[in-house]
């Protein structure tokens, strides 16, 4: 994930991010393959790659992938995860709005779980510059769904007491609002899809997932972030006793053609 959000440094939570934020599910890459996205041999760039979840999925499907991000700690975690999975991805430190690559270098430029941190119109224009004619731009998200009866809903209720102005609470995981950025940059043939999947966590893993949440990382005082984590541990044990939490997530993809 790109770390350009004001007041948010994902690099400071790179370990939690790598261990506990679930990567994009295989379902996404199966669905995209049906539309010719991420085919073997395609040259692909993931901007805002963070710990490389989308890049690894594309590489696993046979694409030749470069990951780009301004955060060196996140890309260090990405390289470690790549080694564990036997994936070969190159990484470059730069921002999505201004990359070091030549025009028309890629068949696919993708952004996973990060477009909200970009200057969207500028990033879309740069994506178009980087793509070959007929190439695709892809914006993908994988969000938990906070509902009153689940751990995510409880977590957001607690978090909003520590960060009342957090703007991303209650997200539905559907991001058609990025369409004007792509059409404004000249992309056509826009399509989108979304599916809901369930993800299992231990209580400890879910706390790690929340420690890597932008709403928690935007709390400036370390002691208040620690207090949030401690309160979340107590409330999870009270509301969901046991070793298994099932949290619904929504996977979303939006793409267009140069």
PDB file of C-alpha atoms in Angstrom:
ATOM      1  CA  UNK A   1       0.000   0.000   0.000  1.00  0.00           C
ATOM      2  CA  UNK A   2       1.185   3.467  -0.802  1.00  0.00           C
ATOM      3  CA  UNK A   3       1.934   5.430   2.364  1.00  0.00           C
ATOM      4  CA  UNK A   4       0.979   8.853   1.097  1.00  0.00           C
ATOM      5  CA  UNK A   5      -2.057   9.262   3.344  1.00  0.00           C
ATOM      6  CA  UNK A   6      -1.699  12.272   5.643  1.00  0.00           C
ATOM      7  CA  UNK A   7      -0.668  11.232   9.139  1.00  0.00           C
ATOM      8  CA  UNK A   8      -0.409   7.527   8.232  1.00  0.00           C
ATOM      9  CA  UNK A   9       2.891   5.640   8.093  1.00  0.00           C
ATOM     10  CA  UNK A  10       2.273   2.024   7.158  1.00  0.00           C
ATOM     11  CA  UNK A  11       6.014   1.405   7.251  1.00  0.00           C
ATOM     12  CA  UNK A  12       5.848   1.779  11.039  1.00  0.00           C
ATOM     13  CA  UNK A  13       3.557  -1.275  11.131  1.00  0.00           C
ATOM     14  CA  UNK A  14       5.235  -3.225   8.329  1.00  0.00           C
ATOM     15  CA  UNK A  15       5.535  -6.401  10.410  1.00  0.00           C
ATOM     16  CA  UNK A  16       1.862  -6.451  11.400  1.00  0.00           C
ATOM     17  CA  UNK A  17       0.917  -5.510   7.864  1.00  0.00           C
ATOM     18  CA  UNK A  18       2.866  -8.417   6.381  1.00  0.00           C
ATOM     19  CA  UNK A  19       1.740 -10.998   8.969  1.00  0.00           C
ATOM     20  CA  UNK A  20      -1.883 -10.078   9.551  1.00  0.00           C
ATOM     21  CA  UNK A  21      -3.397  -8.150   6.639  1.00  0.00           C
ATOM     22  CA  UNK A  22      -4.716 -10.878   4.402  1.00  0.00           C
ATOM     23  CA  UNK A  23      -3.622 -10.726   0.802  1.00  0.00           C
ATOM     24  CA  UNK A  24      -5.943 -10.817  -2.153  1.00  0.00           C
ATOM     25  CA  UNK A  25      -7.697 -14.193  -2.379  1.00  0.00           C
ATOM     26  CA  UNK A  26      -7.106 -16.628  -5.260  1.00  0.00           C
ATOM     27  CA  UNK A  27     -10.690 -15.942  -6.330  1.00  0.00           C
ATOM     28  CA  UNK A  28      -9.696 -12.472  -7.550  1.00  0.00           C
ATOM     29  CA  UNK A  29      -7.034 -13.788  -9.919  1.00  0.00           C
ATOM     30  CA  UNK A  30      -9.332 -16.528 -11.197  1.00  0.00           C
ATOM     31  CA  UNK A  31     -11.985 -13.927 -12.020  1.00  0.00           C
ATOM     32  CA  UNK A  32      -9.508 -11.544 -13.645  1.00  0.00           C
ATOM     33  CA  UNK A  33      -8.035 -14.310 -15.794  1.00  0.00           C
ATOM     34  CA  UNK A  34     -11.454 -14.695 -17.392  1.00  0.00           C
ATOM     35  CA  UNK A  35     -11.081 -11.131 -18.677  1.00  0.00           C
ATOM     36  CA  UNK A  36      -7.507 -11.586 -19.893  1.00  0.00           C
ATOM     37  CA  UNK A  37      -5.955  -9.685 -16.975  1.00  0.00           C
ATOM     38  CA  UNK A  38      -2.720 -11.064 -15.540  1.00  0.00           C
ATOM     39  CA  UNK A  39      -2.046 -13.613 -18.263  1.00  0.00           C
ATOM     40  CA  UNK A  40       1.299 -15.431 -18.432  1.00  0.00           C
ATOM     41  CA  UNK A  41       3.969 -13.285 -20.043  1.00  0.00           C
ATOM     42  CA  UNK A  42       2.273  -9.936 -19.475  1.00  0.00           C
ATOM     43  CA  UNK A  43       4.504  -7.128 -18.240  1.00  0.00           C
ATOM     44  CA  UNK A  44       2.774  -5.778 -15.130  1.00  0.00           C
ATOM     45  CA  UNK A  45       3.427  -2.964 -12.684  1.00  0.00           C
ATOM     46  CA  UNK A  46       1.766  -2.693  -9.280  1.00  0.00           C
ATOM     47  CA  UNK A  47       1.815   0.855  -7.915  1.00  0.00           C
ATOM     48  CA  UNK A  48       1.442   1.290  -4.151  1.00  0.00           C
ATOM     49  CA  UNK A  49       2.513  -2.330  -3.811  1.00  0.00           C
ATOM     50  CA  UNK A  50       3.137  -2.266  -0.048  1.00  0.00           C
ATOM     51  CA  UNK A  51       3.870  -5.846   1.008  1.00  0.00           C
ATOM     52  CA  UNK A  52       3.241  -7.068  -2.531  1.00  0.00           C
ATOM     53  CA  UNK A  53      -0.014  -9.016  -2.214  1.00  0.00           C
ATOM     54  CA  UNK A  54      -1.404  -8.105  -5.624  1.00  0.00           C
ATOM     55  CA  UNK A  55       2.030  -8.335  -7.252  1.00  0.00           C
ATOM     56  CA  UNK A  56       2.538 -11.877  -5.921  1.00  0.00           C
ATOM     57  CA  UNK A  57      -0.859 -12.974  -7.179  1.00  0.00           C
ATOM     58  CA  UNK A  58      -0.131 -11.630 -10.641  1.00  0.00           C
ATOM     59  CA  UNK A  59       3.335 -13.194 -10.644  1.00  0.00           C
ATOM     60  CA  UNK A  60       1.833 -16.505  -9.533  1.00  0.00           C
ATOM     61  CA  UNK A  61      -0.463 -16.318 -12.565  1.00  0.00           C
ATOM     62  CA  UNK A  62       2.592 -15.994 -14.824  1.00  0.00           C
ATOM     63  CA  UNK A  63       2.911 -12.234 -15.313  1.00  0.00           C
ATOM     64  CA  UNK A  64       6.322 -10.525 -15.086  1.00  0.00           C
ATOM     65  CA  UNK A  65       5.793  -8.020 -12.299  1.00  0.00           C
ATOM     66  CA  UNK A  66       7.432  -4.917 -10.880  1.00  0.00           C
ATOM     67  CA  UNK A  67       6.186  -3.516  -7.552  1.00  0.00           C
ATOM     68  CA  UNK A  68       6.491   0.178  -6.778  1.00  0.00           C
ATOM     69  CA  UNK A  69       6.010   1.936  -3.421  1.00  0.00           C
ATOM     70  CA  UNK A  70       7.510   4.861  -1.462  1.00  0.00           C
ATOM     71  CA  UNK A  71       7.932   2.739   1.710  1.00  0.00           C
ATOM     72  CA  UNK A  72      11.205   0.814   1.979  1.00  0.00           C
ATOM     73  CA  UNK A  73      10.088  -1.135   5.104  1.00  0.00           C
ATOM     74  CA  UNK A  74       6.955  -2.417   3.364  1.00  0.00           C
ATOM     75  CA  UNK A  75       8.915  -3.504   0.305  1.00  0.00           C
ATOM     76  CA  UNK A  76      11.423  -5.292   2.565  1.00  0.00           C
ATOM     77  CA  UNK A  77       8.482  -7.313   3.922  1.00  0.00           C
ATOM     78  CA  UNK A  78       7.311  -7.908   0.349  1.00  0.00           C
ATOM     79  CA  UNK A  79      10.692  -9.359  -0.614  1.00  0.00           C
ATOM     80  CA  UNK A  80      10.656 -11.654   2.417  1.00  0.00           C
ATOM     81  CA  UNK A  81       7.170 -12.914   1.578  1.00  0.00           C
ATOM     82  CA  UNK A  82       8.242 -13.423  -2.046  1.00  0.00           C
ATOM     83  CA  UNK A  83      11.165 -15.571  -0.939  1.00  0.00           C
ATOM     84  CA  UNK A  84       8.896 -17.703   1.244  1.00  0.00           C
ATOM     85  CA  UNK A  85       6.586 -18.344  -1.705  1.00  0.00           C
ATOM     86  CA  UNK A  86       9.254 -18.708  -4.394  1.00  0.00           C
ATOM     87  CA  UNK A  87       8.051 -15.614  -6.274  1.00  0.00           C
ATOM     88  CA  UNK A  88      10.398 -13.333  -8.208  1.00  0.00           C
ATOM     89  CA  UNK A  89       9.271  -9.688  -8.262  1.00  0.00           C
ATOM     90  CA  UNK A  90      11.391  -6.568  -8.729  1.00  0.00           C
ATOM     91  CA  UNK A  91      10.711  -3.582  -6.448  1.00  0.00           C
ATOM     92  CA  UNK A  92      11.293   0.108  -7.047  1.00  0.00           C
ATOM     93  CA  UNK A  93      10.915   2.959  -4.569  1.00  0.00           C
ATOM     94  CA  UNK A  94       8.784   5.703  -6.101  1.00  0.00           C
ATOM     95  CA  UNK A  95       5.303   7.180  -6.033  1.00  0.00           C
ATOM     96  CA  UNK A  96       2.397   6.192  -8.244  1.00  0.00           C
ATOM     97  CA  UNK A  97       1.932   9.694  -9.638  1.00  0.00           C
ATOM     98  CA  UNK A  98       5.528   9.922 -10.880  1.00  0.00           C
ATOM     99  CA  UNK A  99       7.271   6.706 -11.843  1.00  0.00           C
ATOM    100  CA  UNK A 100      10.741   6.209 -13.392  1.00  0.00           C
ATOM    101  CA  UNK A 101       9.564   4.032 -16.288  1.00  0.00           C
ATOM    102  CA  UNK A 102       9.359   4.799 -19.994  1.00  0.00           C
ATOM    103  CA  UNK A 103       6.041   5.312 -21.718  1.00  0.00           C
ATOM    104  CA  UNK A 104       4.265   2.218 -23.053  1.00  0.00           C
ATOM    105  CA  UNK A 105       6.321  -0.174 -20.882  1.00  0.00           C
ATOM    106  CA  UNK A 106       3.530  -2.394 -19.521  1.00  0.00           C
ATOM    107  CA  UNK A 107       0.515  -4.464 -20.516  1.00  0.00           C
ATOM    108  CA  UNK A 108      -1.031  -3.965 -17.068  1.00  0.00           C
ATOM    109  CA  UNK A 109      -0.732  -1.326 -14.345  1.00  0.00           C
ATOM    110  CA  UNK A 110      -2.477  -2.355 -11.122  1.00  0.00           C
ATOM    111  CA  UNK A 111      -3.156  -0.768  -7.755  1.00  0.00           C
ATOM    112  CA  UNK A 112      -4.198  -2.900  -4.797  1.00  0.00           C
ATOM    113  CA  UNK A 113      -5.861  -1.449  -1.706  1.00  0.00           C
ATOM    114  CA  UNK A 114      -4.255   1.961  -2.153  1.00  0.00           C
ATOM    115  CA  UNK A 115      -5.997   4.236  -4.680  1.00  0.00           C
ATOM    116  CA  UNK A 116      -7.485   6.363  -1.873  1.00  0.00           C
ATOM    117  CA  UNK A 117      -3.963   7.432  -0.891  1.00  0.00           C
ATOM    118  CA  UNK A 118      -3.129   8.738  -4.379  1.00  0.00           C
ATOM    119  CA  UNK A 119      -3.832  11.919  -6.249  1.00  0.00           C
ATOM    120  CA  UNK A 120      -6.278   9.862  -8.304  1.00  0.00           C
ATOM    121  CA  UNK A 121      -6.389  11.889 -11.529  1.00  0.00           C
ATOM    122  CA  UNK A 122      -2.591  12.237 -11.577  1.00  0.00           C
ATOM    123  CA  UNK A 123      -2.082   8.528 -10.881  1.00  0.00           C
ATOM    124  CA  UNK A 124      -4.566   7.594 -13.611  1.00  0.00           C
ATOM    125  CA  UNK A 125      -2.759   9.806 -16.110  1.00  0.00           C
ATOM    126  CA  UNK A 126       0.560   8.187 -15.194  1.00  0.00           C
ATOM    127  CA  UNK A 127      -0.979   4.723 -15.569  1.00  0.00           C
ATOM    128  CA  UNK A 128      -2.131   5.624 -19.059  1.00  0.00           C
ATOM    129  CA  UNK A 129       1.336   6.901 -19.987  1.00  0.00           C
ATOM    130  CA  UNK A 130       2.905   3.635 -18.830  1.00  0.00           C
ATOM    131  CA  UNK A 131       0.535   1.346 -20.734  1.00  0.00           C
ATOM    132  CA  UNK A 132       0.900  -0.006 -24.226  1.00  0.00           C
ATOM    133  CA  UNK A 133      -2.077   0.457 -26.573  1.00  0.00           C
ATOM    134  CA  UNK A 134      -4.740  -2.003 -25.483  1.00  0.00           C
ATOM    135  CA  UNK A 135      -3.194  -2.315 -22.017  1.00  0.00           C
ATOM    136  CA  UNK A 136      -5.314  -2.369 -18.872  1.00  0.00           C
ATOM    137  CA  UNK A 137      -5.385  -0.378 -15.668  1.00  0.00           C
ATOM    138  CA  UNK A 138      -6.703  -2.309 -12.639  1.00  0.00           C
ATOM    139  CA  UNK A 139      -7.815  -0.994  -9.244  1.00  0.00           C
ATOM    140  CA  UNK A 140      -8.482  -3.732  -6.684  1.00  0.00           C
ATOM    141  CA  UNK A 141      -9.598  -3.736  -3.053  1.00  0.00           C
ATOM    142  CA  UNK A 142     -10.068  -6.373  -0.361  1.00  0.00           C
ATOM    143  CA  UNK A 143     -11.925  -4.935   2.633  1.00  0.00           C
ATOM    144  CA  UNK A 144     -13.393  -6.408   5.771  1.00  0.00           C
ATOM    145  CA  UNK A 145     -17.095  -5.688   6.223  1.00  0.00           C
ATOM    146  CA  UNK A 146     -17.903  -4.217   9.645  1.00  0.00           C
ATOM    147  CA  UNK A 147     -21.306  -5.440  10.794  1.00  0.00           C
ATOM    148  CA  UNK A 148     -22.964  -5.175  14.214  1.00  0.00           C
ATOM    149  CA  UNK A 149     -22.590  -8.895  14.948  1.00  0.00           C
ATOM    150  CA  UNK A 150     -18.965  -9.413  13.920  1.00  0.00           C
ATOM    151  CA  UNK A 151     -15.439  -8.665  15.157  1.00  0.00           C
ATOM    152  CA  UNK A 152     -14.910  -5.952  12.565  1.00  0.00           C
ATOM    153  CA  UNK A 153     -17.981  -4.051  13.698  1.00  0.00           C
ATOM    154  CA  UNK A 154     -16.885  -4.282  17.330  1.00  0.00           C
ATOM    155  CA  UNK A 155     -13.370  -3.149  16.378  1.00  0.00           C
ATOM    156  CA  UNK A 156     -14.595  -0.076  14.516  1.00  0.00           C
ATOM    157  CA  UNK A 157     -16.911   0.883  17.395  1.00  0.00           C
ATOM    158  CA  UNK A 158     -13.919   0.859  19.748  1.00  0.00           C
ATOM    159  CA  UNK A 159     -11.622   2.581  17.253  1.00  0.00           C
ATOM    160  CA  UNK A 160     -14.032   5.465  16.748  1.00  0.00           C
ATOM    161  CA  UNK A 161     -13.731   6.280  20.451  1.00  0.00           C
ATOM    162  CA  UNK A 162      -9.989   6.739  19.948  1.00  0.00           C
ATOM    163  CA  UNK A 163     -10.214   8.368  16.502  1.00  0.00           C
ATOM    164  CA  UNK A 164     -13.697   9.937  16.132  1.00  0.00           C
ATOM    165  CA  UNK A 165     -12.799  11.659  12.840  1.00  0.00           C
ATOM    166  CA  UNK A 166     -11.679   8.497  11.066  1.00  0.00           C
ATOM    167  CA  UNK A 167     -13.354   8.779   7.639  1.00  0.00           C
ATOM    168  CA  UNK A 168     -13.110   5.165   6.467  1.00  0.00           C
ATOM    169  CA  UNK A 169     -15.316   3.447   9.037  1.00  0.00           C
ATOM    170  CA  UNK A 170     -18.203   1.424   7.653  1.00  0.00           C
ATOM    171  CA  UNK A 171     -16.765   0.939   4.166  1.00  0.00           C
ATOM    172  CA  UNK A 172     -18.844  -1.323   1.924  1.00  0.00           C
ATOM    173  CA  UNK A 173     -15.888  -2.459  -0.196  1.00  0.00           C
ATOM    174  CA  UNK A 174     -17.302  -1.121  -3.477  1.00  0.00           C
ATOM    175  CA  UNK A 175     -15.249   1.598  -5.184  1.00  0.00           C
ATOM    176  CA  UNK A 176     -17.034   2.752  -8.292  1.00  0.00           C
ATOM    177  CA  UNK A 177     -16.104   6.281  -7.200  1.00  0.00           C
ATOM    178  CA  UNK A 178     -12.722   5.766  -8.875  1.00  0.00           C
ATOM    179  CA  UNK A 179     -14.370   5.536 -12.315  1.00  0.00           C
ATOM    180  CA  UNK A 180     -14.171   9.305 -13.038  1.00  0.00           C
ATOM    181  CA  UNK A 181     -10.408   9.203 -12.440  1.00  0.00           C
ATOM    182  CA  UNK A 182     -10.025   6.552 -15.148  1.00  0.00           C
ATOM    183  CA  UNK A 183     -12.431   8.065 -17.662  1.00  0.00           C
ATOM    184  CA  UNK A 184     -10.836  11.465 -17.093  1.00  0.00           C
ATOM    185  CA  UNK A 185      -7.449  10.004 -18.045  1.00  0.00           C
ATOM    186  CA  UNK A 186      -8.883   8.595 -21.264  1.00  0.00           C
ATOM    187  CA  UNK A 187      -9.518   4.959 -20.329  1.00  0.00           C
ATOM    188  CA  UNK A 188     -12.452   3.206 -21.974  1.00  0.00           C
ATOM    189  CA  UNK A 189     -14.388  -0.021 -21.636  1.00  0.00           C
ATOM    190  CA  UNK A 190     -14.609   0.233 -17.859  1.00  0.00           C
ATOM    191  CA  UNK A 191     -15.859  -2.861 -16.030  1.00  0.00           C
ATOM    192  CA  UNK A 192     -16.063  -3.868 -12.382  1.00  0.00           C
ATOM    193  CA  UNK A 193     -16.860  -6.906 -10.255  1.00  0.00           C
ATOM    194  CA  UNK A 194     -17.143  -7.758  -6.588  1.00  0.00           C
ATOM    195  CA  UNK A 195     -17.647 -10.866  -4.493  1.00  0.00           C
ATOM    196  CA  UNK A 196     -17.974 -11.552  -0.764  1.00  0.00           C
ATOM    197  CA  UNK A 197     -15.743 -14.116   0.953  1.00  0.00           C
ATOM    198  CA  UNK A 198     -15.209 -15.179   4.572  1.00  0.00           C
ATOM    199  CA  UNK A 199     -11.770 -14.963   6.187  1.00  0.00           C
ATOM    200  CA  UNK A 200     -10.798 -16.734   9.400  1.00  0.00           C
ATOM    201  CA  UNK A 201      -8.538 -15.136  12.037  1.00  0.00           C
ATOM    202  CA  UNK A 202      -7.384 -15.990  15.510  1.00  0.00           C
ATOM    203  CA  UNK A 203      -8.116 -13.177  17.995  1.00  0.00           C
ATOM    204  CA  UNK A 204      -4.390 -12.355  18.073  1.00  0.00           C
ATOM    205  CA  UNK A 205      -4.190 -12.193  14.278  1.00  0.00           C
ATOM    206  CA  UNK A 206      -7.251  -9.954  14.128  1.00  0.00           C
ATOM    207  CA  UNK A 207      -5.665  -7.577  16.640  1.00  0.00           C
ATOM    208  CA  UNK A 208      -2.583  -7.498  14.384  1.00  0.00           C
ATOM    209  CA  UNK A 209      -4.840  -6.744  11.427  1.00  0.00           C
ATOM    210  CA  UNK A 210      -6.332  -3.807  13.312  1.00  0.00           C
ATOM    211  CA  UNK A 211      -2.922  -2.517  14.427  1.00  0.00           C
ATOM    212  CA  UNK A 212      -2.113  -2.212  10.700  1.00  0.00           C
ATOM    213  CA  UNK A 213      -5.377  -0.347   9.999  1.00  0.00           C
ATOM    214  CA  UNK A 214      -4.972   3.228   8.773  1.00  0.00           C
ATOM    215  CA  UNK A 215      -7.441   4.430  11.410  1.00  0.00           C
ATOM    216  CA  UNK A 216      -5.221   3.082  14.197  1.00  0.00           C
ATOM    217  CA  UNK A 217      -1.957   4.245  12.619  1.00  0.00           C
ATOM    218  CA  UNK A 218      -3.352   7.773  12.330  1.00  0.00           C
ATOM    219  CA  UNK A 219      -3.614   7.971  16.147  1.00  0.00           C
ATOM    220  CA  UNK A 220      -0.450   9.974  16.887  1.00  0.00           C
ATOM    221  CA  UNK A 221       0.234   8.809  20.448  1.00  0.00           C
ATOM    222  CA  UNK A 222       1.785   5.325  20.771  1.00  0.00           C
ATOM    223  CA  UNK A 223       0.271   4.895  24.220  1.00  0.00           C
ATOM    224  CA  UNK A 224      -3.234   5.502  22.860  1.00  0.00           C
ATOM    225  CA  UNK A 225      -2.650   2.970  20.068  1.00  0.00           C
ATOM    226  CA  UNK A 226      -1.546   0.491  22.738  1.00  0.00           C
ATOM    227  CA  UNK A 227      -4.633   1.308  24.812  1.00  0.00           C
ATOM    228  CA  UNK A 228      -6.841   0.623  21.790  1.00  0.00           C
ATOM    229  CA  UNK A 229      -5.152  -2.745  21.249  1.00  0.00           C
ATOM    230  CA  UNK A 230      -5.576  -3.693  24.909  1.00  0.00           C
ATOM    231  CA  UNK A 231      -9.253  -2.711  24.948  1.00  0.00           C
ATOM    232  CA  UNK A 232      -9.841  -4.614  21.714  1.00  0.00           C
ATOM    233  CA  UNK A 233      -8.264  -7.735  23.254  1.00  0.00           C
ATOM    234  CA  UNK A 234     -10.593  -7.532  26.251  1.00  0.00           C
ATOM    235  CA  UNK A 235     -13.719  -6.920  24.176  1.00  0.00           C
ATOM    236  CA  UNK A 236     -12.954  -9.682  21.678  1.00  0.00           C
ATOM    237  CA  UNK A 237     -12.534 -12.157  24.552  1.00  0.00           C
ATOM    238  CA  UNK A 238     -15.833 -11.017  26.041  1.00  0.00           C
ATOM    239  CA  UNK A 239     -17.917 -10.904  22.837  1.00  0.00           C
ATOM    240  CA  UNK A 240     -16.312 -13.742  20.856  1.00  0.00           C
ATOM    241  CA  UNK A 241     -14.803 -16.291  23.263  1.00  0.00           C
ATOM    242  CA  UNK A 242     -12.762 -18.939  21.552  1.00  0.00           C
ATOM    243  CA  UNK A 243      -9.936 -19.221  19.056  1.00  0.00           C
ATOM    244  CA  UNK A 244     -11.762 -18.527  15.787  1.00  0.00           C
ATOM    245  CA  UNK A 245     -13.160 -15.341  14.283  1.00  0.00           C
ATOM    246  CA  UNK A 246     -14.863 -15.391  10.881  1.00  0.00           C
ATOM    247  CA  UNK A 247     -14.890 -11.975   9.244  1.00  0.00           C
ATOM    248  CA  UNK A 248     -16.661 -11.297   5.934  1.00  0.00           C
ATOM    249  CA  UNK A 249     -14.620  -9.444   3.306  1.00  0.00           C
ATOM    250  CA  UNK A 250     -15.451  -8.041  -0.098  1.00  0.00           C
ATOM    251  CA  UNK A 251     -13.066  -8.307  -3.037  1.00  0.00           C
ATOM    252  CA  UNK A 252     -13.562  -5.606  -5.687  1.00  0.00           C
ATOM    253  CA  UNK A 253     -11.947  -4.904  -9.046  1.00  0.00           C
ATOM    254  CA  UNK A 254     -12.350  -2.046 -11.519  1.00  0.00           C
ATOM    255  CA  UNK A 255     -10.484  -1.931 -14.807  1.00  0.00           C
ATOM    256  CA  UNK A 256     -10.312  -0.057 -18.082  1.00  0.00           C
ATOM    257  CA  UNK A 257      -8.403  -0.153 -21.346  1.00  0.00           C
ATOM    258  CA  UNK A 258      -5.955   2.238 -22.935  1.00  0.00           C
TER     259      UNK A 258
END
